[in-house]
PDB file of C-alpha atoms in Angstrom:
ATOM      1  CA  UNK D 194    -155.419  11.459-206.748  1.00 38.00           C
ATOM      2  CA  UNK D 195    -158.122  13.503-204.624  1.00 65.00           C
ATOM      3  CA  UNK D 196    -158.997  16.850-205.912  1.00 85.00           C
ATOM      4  CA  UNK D 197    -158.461  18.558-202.583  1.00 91.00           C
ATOM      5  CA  UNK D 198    -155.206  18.509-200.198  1.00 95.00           C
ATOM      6  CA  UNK D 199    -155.550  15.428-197.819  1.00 95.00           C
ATOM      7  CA  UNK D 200    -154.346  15.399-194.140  1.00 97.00           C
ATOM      8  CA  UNK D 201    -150.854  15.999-193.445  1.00 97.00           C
ATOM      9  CA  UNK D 202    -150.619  17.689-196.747  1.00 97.00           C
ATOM     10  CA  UNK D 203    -148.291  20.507-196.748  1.00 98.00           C
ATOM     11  CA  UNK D 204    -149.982  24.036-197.512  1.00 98.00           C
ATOM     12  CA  UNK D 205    -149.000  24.429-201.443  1.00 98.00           C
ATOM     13  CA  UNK D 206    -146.932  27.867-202.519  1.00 98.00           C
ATOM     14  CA  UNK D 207    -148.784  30.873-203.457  1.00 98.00           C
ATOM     15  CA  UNK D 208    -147.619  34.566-204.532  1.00 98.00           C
ATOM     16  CA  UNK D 209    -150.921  36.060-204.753  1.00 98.00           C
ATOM     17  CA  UNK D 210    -151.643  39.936-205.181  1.00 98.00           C
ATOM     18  CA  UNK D 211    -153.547  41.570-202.377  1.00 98.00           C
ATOM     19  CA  UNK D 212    -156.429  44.193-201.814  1.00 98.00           C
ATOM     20  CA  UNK D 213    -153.607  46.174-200.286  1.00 98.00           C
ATOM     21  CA  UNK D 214    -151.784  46.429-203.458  1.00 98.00           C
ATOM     22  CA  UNK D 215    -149.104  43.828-201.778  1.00 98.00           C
ATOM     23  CA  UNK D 216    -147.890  40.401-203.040  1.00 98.00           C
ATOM     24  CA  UNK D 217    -148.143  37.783-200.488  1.00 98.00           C
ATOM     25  CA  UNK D 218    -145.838  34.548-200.635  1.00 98.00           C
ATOM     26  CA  UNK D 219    -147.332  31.364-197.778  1.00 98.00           C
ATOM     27  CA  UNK D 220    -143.766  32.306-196.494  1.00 97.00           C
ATOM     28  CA  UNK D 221    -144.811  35.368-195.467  1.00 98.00           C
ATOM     29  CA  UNK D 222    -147.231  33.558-192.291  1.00 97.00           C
ATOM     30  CA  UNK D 223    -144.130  31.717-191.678  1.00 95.00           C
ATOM     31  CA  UNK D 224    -143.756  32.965-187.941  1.00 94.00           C
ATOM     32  CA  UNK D 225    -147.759  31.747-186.818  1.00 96.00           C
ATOM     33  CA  UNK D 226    -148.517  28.575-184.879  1.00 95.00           C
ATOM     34  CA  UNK D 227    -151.581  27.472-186.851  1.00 98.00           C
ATOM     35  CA  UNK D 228    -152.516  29.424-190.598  1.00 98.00           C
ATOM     36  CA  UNK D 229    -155.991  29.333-191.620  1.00 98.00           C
ATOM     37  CA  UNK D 230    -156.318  29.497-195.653  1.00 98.00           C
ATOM     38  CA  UNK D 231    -159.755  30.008-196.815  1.00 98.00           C
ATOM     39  CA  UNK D 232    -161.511  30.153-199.894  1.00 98.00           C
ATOM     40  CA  UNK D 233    -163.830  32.666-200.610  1.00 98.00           C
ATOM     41  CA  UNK D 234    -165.126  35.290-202.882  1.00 98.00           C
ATOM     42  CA  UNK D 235    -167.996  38.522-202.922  1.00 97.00           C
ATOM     43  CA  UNK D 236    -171.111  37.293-203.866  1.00 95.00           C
ATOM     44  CA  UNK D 237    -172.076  34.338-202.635  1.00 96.00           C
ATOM     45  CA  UNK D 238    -174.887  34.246-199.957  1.00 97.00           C
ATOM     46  CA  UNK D 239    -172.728  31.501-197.913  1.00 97.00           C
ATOM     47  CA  UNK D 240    -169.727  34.056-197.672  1.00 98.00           C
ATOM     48  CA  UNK D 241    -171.546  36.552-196.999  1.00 97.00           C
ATOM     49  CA  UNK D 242    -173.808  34.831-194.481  1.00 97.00           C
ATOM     50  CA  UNK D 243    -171.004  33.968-192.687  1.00 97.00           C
ATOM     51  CA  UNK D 244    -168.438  36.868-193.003  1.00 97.00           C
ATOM     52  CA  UNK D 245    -168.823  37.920-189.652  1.00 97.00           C
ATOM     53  CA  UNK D 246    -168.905  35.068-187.865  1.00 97.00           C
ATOM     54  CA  UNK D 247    -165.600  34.291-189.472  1.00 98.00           C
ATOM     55  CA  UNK D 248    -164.330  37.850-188.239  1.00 98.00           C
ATOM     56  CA  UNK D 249    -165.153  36.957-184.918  1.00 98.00           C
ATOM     57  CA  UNK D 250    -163.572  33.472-184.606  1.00 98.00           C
ATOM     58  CA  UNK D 251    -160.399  35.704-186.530  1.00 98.00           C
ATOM     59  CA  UNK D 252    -160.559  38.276-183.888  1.00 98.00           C
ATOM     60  CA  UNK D 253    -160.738  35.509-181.434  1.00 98.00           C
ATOM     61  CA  UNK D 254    -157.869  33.266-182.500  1.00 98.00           C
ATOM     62  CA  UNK D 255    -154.978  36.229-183.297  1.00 98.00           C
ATOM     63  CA  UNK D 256    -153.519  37.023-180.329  1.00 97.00           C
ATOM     64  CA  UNK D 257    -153.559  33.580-180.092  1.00 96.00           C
ATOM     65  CA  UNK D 258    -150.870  32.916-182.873  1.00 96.00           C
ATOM     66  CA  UNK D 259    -153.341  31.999-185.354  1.00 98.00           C
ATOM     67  CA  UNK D 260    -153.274  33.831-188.965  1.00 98.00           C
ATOM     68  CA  UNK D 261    -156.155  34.143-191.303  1.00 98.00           C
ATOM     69  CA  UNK D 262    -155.764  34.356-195.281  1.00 98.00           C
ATOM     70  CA  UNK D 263    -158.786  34.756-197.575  1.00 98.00           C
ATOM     71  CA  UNK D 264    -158.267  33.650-201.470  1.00 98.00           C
ATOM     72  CA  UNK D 265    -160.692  34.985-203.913  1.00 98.00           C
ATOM     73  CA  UNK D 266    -160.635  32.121-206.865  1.00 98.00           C
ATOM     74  CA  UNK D 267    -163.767  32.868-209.028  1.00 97.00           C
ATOM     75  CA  UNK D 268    -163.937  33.990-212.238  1.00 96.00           C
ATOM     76  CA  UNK D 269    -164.298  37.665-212.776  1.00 96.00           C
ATOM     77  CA  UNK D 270    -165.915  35.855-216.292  1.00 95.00           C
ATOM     78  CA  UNK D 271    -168.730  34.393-214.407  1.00 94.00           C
ATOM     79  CA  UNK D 272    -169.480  36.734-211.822  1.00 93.00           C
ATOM     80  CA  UNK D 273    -167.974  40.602-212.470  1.00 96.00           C
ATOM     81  CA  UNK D 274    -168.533  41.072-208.863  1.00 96.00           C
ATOM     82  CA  UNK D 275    -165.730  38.767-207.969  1.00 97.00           C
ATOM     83  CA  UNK D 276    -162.975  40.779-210.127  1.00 97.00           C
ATOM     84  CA  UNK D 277    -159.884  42.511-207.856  1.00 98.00           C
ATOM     85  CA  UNK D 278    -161.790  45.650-207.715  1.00 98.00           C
ATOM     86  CA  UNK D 279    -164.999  44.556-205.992  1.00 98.00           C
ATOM     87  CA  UNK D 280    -162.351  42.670-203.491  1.00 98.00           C
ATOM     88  CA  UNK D 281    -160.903  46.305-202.850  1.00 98.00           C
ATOM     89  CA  UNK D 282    -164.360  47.305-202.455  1.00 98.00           C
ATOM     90  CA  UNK D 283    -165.429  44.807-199.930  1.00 97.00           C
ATOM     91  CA  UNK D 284    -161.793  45.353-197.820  1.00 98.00           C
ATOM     92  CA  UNK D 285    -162.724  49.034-197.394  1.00 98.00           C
ATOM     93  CA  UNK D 286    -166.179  48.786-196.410  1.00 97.00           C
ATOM     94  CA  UNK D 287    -165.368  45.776-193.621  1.00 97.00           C
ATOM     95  CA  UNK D 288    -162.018  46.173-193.110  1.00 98.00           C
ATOM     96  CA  UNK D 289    -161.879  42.224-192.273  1.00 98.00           C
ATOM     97  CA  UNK D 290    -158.920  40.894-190.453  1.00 98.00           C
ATOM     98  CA  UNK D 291    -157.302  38.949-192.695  1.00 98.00           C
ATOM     99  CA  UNK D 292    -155.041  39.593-196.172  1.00 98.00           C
ATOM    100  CA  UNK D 293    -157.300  38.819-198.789  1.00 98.00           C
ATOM    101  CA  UNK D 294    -155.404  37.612-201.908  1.00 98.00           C
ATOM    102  CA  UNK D 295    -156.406  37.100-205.894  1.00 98.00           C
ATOM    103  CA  UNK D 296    -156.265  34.061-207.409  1.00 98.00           C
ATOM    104  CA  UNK D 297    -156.674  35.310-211.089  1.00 97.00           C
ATOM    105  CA  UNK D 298    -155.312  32.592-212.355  1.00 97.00           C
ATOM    106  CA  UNK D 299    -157.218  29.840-210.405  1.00 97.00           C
ATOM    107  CA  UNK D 300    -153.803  27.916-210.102  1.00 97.00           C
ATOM    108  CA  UNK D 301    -153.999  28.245-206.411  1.00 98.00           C
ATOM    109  CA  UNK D 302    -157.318  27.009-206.095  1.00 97.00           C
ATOM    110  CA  UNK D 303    -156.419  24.087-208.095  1.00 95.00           C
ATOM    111  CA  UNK D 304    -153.382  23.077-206.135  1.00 97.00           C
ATOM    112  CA  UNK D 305    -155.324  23.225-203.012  1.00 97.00           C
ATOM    113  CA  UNK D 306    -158.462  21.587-204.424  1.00 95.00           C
ATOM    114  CA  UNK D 307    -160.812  24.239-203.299  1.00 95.00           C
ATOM    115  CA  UNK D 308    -164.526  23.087-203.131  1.00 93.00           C
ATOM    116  CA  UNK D 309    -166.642  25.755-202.171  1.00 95.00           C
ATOM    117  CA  UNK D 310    -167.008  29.422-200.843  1.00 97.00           C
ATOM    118  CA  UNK D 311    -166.102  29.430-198.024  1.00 98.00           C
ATOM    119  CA  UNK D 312    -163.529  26.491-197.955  1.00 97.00           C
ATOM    120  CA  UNK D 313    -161.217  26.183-194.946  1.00 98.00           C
ATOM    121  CA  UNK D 314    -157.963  24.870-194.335  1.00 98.00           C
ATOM    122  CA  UNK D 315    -156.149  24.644-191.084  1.00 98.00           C
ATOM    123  CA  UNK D 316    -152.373  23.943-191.210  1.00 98.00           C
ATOM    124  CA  UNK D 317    -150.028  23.619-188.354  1.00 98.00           C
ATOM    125  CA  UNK D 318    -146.596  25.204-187.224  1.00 96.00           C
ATOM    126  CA  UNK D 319    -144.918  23.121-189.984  1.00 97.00           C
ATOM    127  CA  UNK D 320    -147.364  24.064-192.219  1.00 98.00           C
ATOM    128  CA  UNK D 321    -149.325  20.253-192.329  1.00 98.00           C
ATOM    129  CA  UNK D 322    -152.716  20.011-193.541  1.00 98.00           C
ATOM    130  CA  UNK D 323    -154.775  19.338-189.729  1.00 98.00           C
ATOM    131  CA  UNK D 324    -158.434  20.047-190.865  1.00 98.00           C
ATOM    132  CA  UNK D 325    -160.253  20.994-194.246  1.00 97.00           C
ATOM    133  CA  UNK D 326    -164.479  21.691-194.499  1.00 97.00           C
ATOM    134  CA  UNK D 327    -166.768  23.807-192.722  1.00 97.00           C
ATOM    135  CA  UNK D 328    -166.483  26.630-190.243  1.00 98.00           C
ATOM    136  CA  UNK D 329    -169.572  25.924-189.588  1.00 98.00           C
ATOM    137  CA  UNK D 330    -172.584  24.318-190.391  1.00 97.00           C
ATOM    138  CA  UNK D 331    -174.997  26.537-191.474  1.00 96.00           C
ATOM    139  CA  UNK D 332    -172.902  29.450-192.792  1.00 97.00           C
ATOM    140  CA  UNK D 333    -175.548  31.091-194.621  1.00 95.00           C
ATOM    141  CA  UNK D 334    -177.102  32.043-191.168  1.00 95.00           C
ATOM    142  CA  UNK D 335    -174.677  31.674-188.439  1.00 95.00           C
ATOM    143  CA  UNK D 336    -177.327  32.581-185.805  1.00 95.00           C
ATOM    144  CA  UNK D 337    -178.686  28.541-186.744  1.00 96.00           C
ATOM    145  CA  UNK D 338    -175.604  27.067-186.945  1.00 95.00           C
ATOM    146  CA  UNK D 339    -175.081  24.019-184.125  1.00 96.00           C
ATOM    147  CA  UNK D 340    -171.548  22.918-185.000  1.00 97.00           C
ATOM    148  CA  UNK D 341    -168.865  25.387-184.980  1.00 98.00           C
ATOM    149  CA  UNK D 342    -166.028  22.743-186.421  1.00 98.00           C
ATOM    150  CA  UNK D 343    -162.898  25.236-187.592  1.00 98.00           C
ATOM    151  CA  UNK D 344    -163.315  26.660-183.681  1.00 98.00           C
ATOM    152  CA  UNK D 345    -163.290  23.392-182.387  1.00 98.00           C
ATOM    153  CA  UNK D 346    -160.288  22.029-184.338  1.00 98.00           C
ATOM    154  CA  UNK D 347    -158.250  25.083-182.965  1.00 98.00           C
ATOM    155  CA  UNK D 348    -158.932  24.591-179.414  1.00 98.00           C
ATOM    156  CA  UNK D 349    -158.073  20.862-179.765  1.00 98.00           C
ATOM    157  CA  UNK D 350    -154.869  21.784-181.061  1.00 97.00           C
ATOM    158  CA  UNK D 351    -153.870  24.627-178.954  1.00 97.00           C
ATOM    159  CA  UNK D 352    -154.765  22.599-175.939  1.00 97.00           C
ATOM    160  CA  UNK D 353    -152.535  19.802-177.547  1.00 97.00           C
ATOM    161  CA  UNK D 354    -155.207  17.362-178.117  1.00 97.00           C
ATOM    162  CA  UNK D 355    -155.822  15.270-181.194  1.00 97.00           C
ATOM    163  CA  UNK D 356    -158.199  16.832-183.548  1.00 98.00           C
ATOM    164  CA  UNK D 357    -161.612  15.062-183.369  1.00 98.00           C
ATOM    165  CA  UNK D 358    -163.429  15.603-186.739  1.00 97.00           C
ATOM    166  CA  UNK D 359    -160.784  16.681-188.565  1.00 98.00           C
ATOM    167  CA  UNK D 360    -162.376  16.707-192.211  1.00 96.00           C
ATOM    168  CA  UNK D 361    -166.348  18.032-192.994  1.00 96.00           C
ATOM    169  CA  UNK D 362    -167.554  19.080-195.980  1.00 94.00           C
ATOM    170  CA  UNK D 363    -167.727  22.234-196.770  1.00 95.00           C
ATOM    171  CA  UNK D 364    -171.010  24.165-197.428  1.00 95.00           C
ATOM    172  CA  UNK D 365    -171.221  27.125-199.818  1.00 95.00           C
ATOM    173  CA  UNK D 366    -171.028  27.893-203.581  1.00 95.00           C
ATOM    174  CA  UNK D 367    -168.522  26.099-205.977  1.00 95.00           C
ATOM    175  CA  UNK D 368    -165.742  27.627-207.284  1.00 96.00           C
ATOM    176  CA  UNK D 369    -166.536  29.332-210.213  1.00 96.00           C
ATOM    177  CA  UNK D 370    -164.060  27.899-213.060  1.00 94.00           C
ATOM    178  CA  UNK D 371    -163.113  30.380-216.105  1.00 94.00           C
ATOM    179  CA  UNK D 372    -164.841  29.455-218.769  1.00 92.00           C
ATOM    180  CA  UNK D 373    -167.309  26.863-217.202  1.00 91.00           C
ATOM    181  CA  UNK D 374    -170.851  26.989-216.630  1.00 89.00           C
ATOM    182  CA  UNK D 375    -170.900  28.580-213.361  1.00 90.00           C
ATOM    183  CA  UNK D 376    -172.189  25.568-211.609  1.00 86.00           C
ATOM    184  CA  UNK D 377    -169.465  23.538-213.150  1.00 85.00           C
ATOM    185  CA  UNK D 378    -167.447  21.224-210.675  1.00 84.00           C
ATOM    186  CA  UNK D 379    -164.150  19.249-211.661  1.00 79.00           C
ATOM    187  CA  UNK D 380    -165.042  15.301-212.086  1.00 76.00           C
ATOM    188  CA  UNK D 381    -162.772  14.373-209.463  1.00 74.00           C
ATOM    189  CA  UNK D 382    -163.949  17.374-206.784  1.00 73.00           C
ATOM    190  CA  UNK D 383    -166.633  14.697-204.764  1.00 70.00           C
ATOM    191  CA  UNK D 384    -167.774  15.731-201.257  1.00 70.00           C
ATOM    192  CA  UNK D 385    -164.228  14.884-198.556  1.00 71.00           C
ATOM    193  CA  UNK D 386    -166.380  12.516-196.710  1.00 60.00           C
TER     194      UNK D 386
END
């Protein structure tokens, strides 16, 4: 078995605590046409490269039906900046448009085989795996980047087209795995393509 979700997967169940002191259930997106689940975390220079540029494909996509959810997996362990509190931190001071959720246990990142920081996955109405990878491809300075592949994959869909290029790999930081050597990776976790 692959580490990470293959096409048509269905998005696994989560009840994950939030940065707004609310538990959130994949049920609760139930009522968008397309949910974006991404993987992502504080510290690392990817994420935060590309932070903004993933607010403003959010911004761009919500009143189009499209929902954004941001999972913190790492390790408080490895990196302290990572623990729930830095998360509350980092809602406050940019007040992103998405729920952003903690994965304390890592179980959620394990069930969806999360890569990297930031790893996206686009699921459809019925909640089927229709791309995984890259936002982009160079999110550690968007102002380079040449192929904008999570943007692409929801205009093909919305526009009822099949999706093109519908796995990349993502680029970022591993997950970091409590109590691993923070550049640990699981055996099976190889690059999607």
């Amino acid at each position: 078995m692959a580490f990470t979700l293959k096409l048509t997967d269905k998005a696994p169940k989560f009840n994950l605590l939030a940065t707004d002191g609310i538990s959130y259930k994949l049920s609760d997106f139930k009522s968008s046409k397309l949910l974006v689940v991404f993987f992502t975390c504080n510290h690392c220079p990817y994420v935060i490269g590309s932070d903004e540029d993933t607010r403003a494909i959010a911004e761009k996509y919500i009143p189009n039906g499209v929902e954004f959810v941001a999972i913190n997996s790492n390790s408080a362990n490895t990196y302290v900046e990572d623990d729930y509190d830095h998360m509350i931190d980092r809602m406050e001071e940019y007040d992103f448009p998405w729920v952003y959720l903690y994965d304390e246990t890592q179980e959620v990142a394990k069930a969806y085989g999360a890569l990297k920081t930031p790893h996206f996955y686009l699921f459809d109405e019925g909640r089927k795996l229709i791309y995984t990878g890259r936002a982009v491809d160079n999110p550690k300075d968007t102002s380079k980047a040449e192929v904008r592949d999570l943007e692409r994959a929801i205009d093909e869909y919305l526009a009822g087209k099949p999706i093109s290029v519908p796995i990349t790999n993502p680029i970022g930081c591993n997950v970091k795995w409590d109590g691993k050597d923070k550049h640990w990776i699981p055996a099976d976790a190889c690059d999607l393509i």
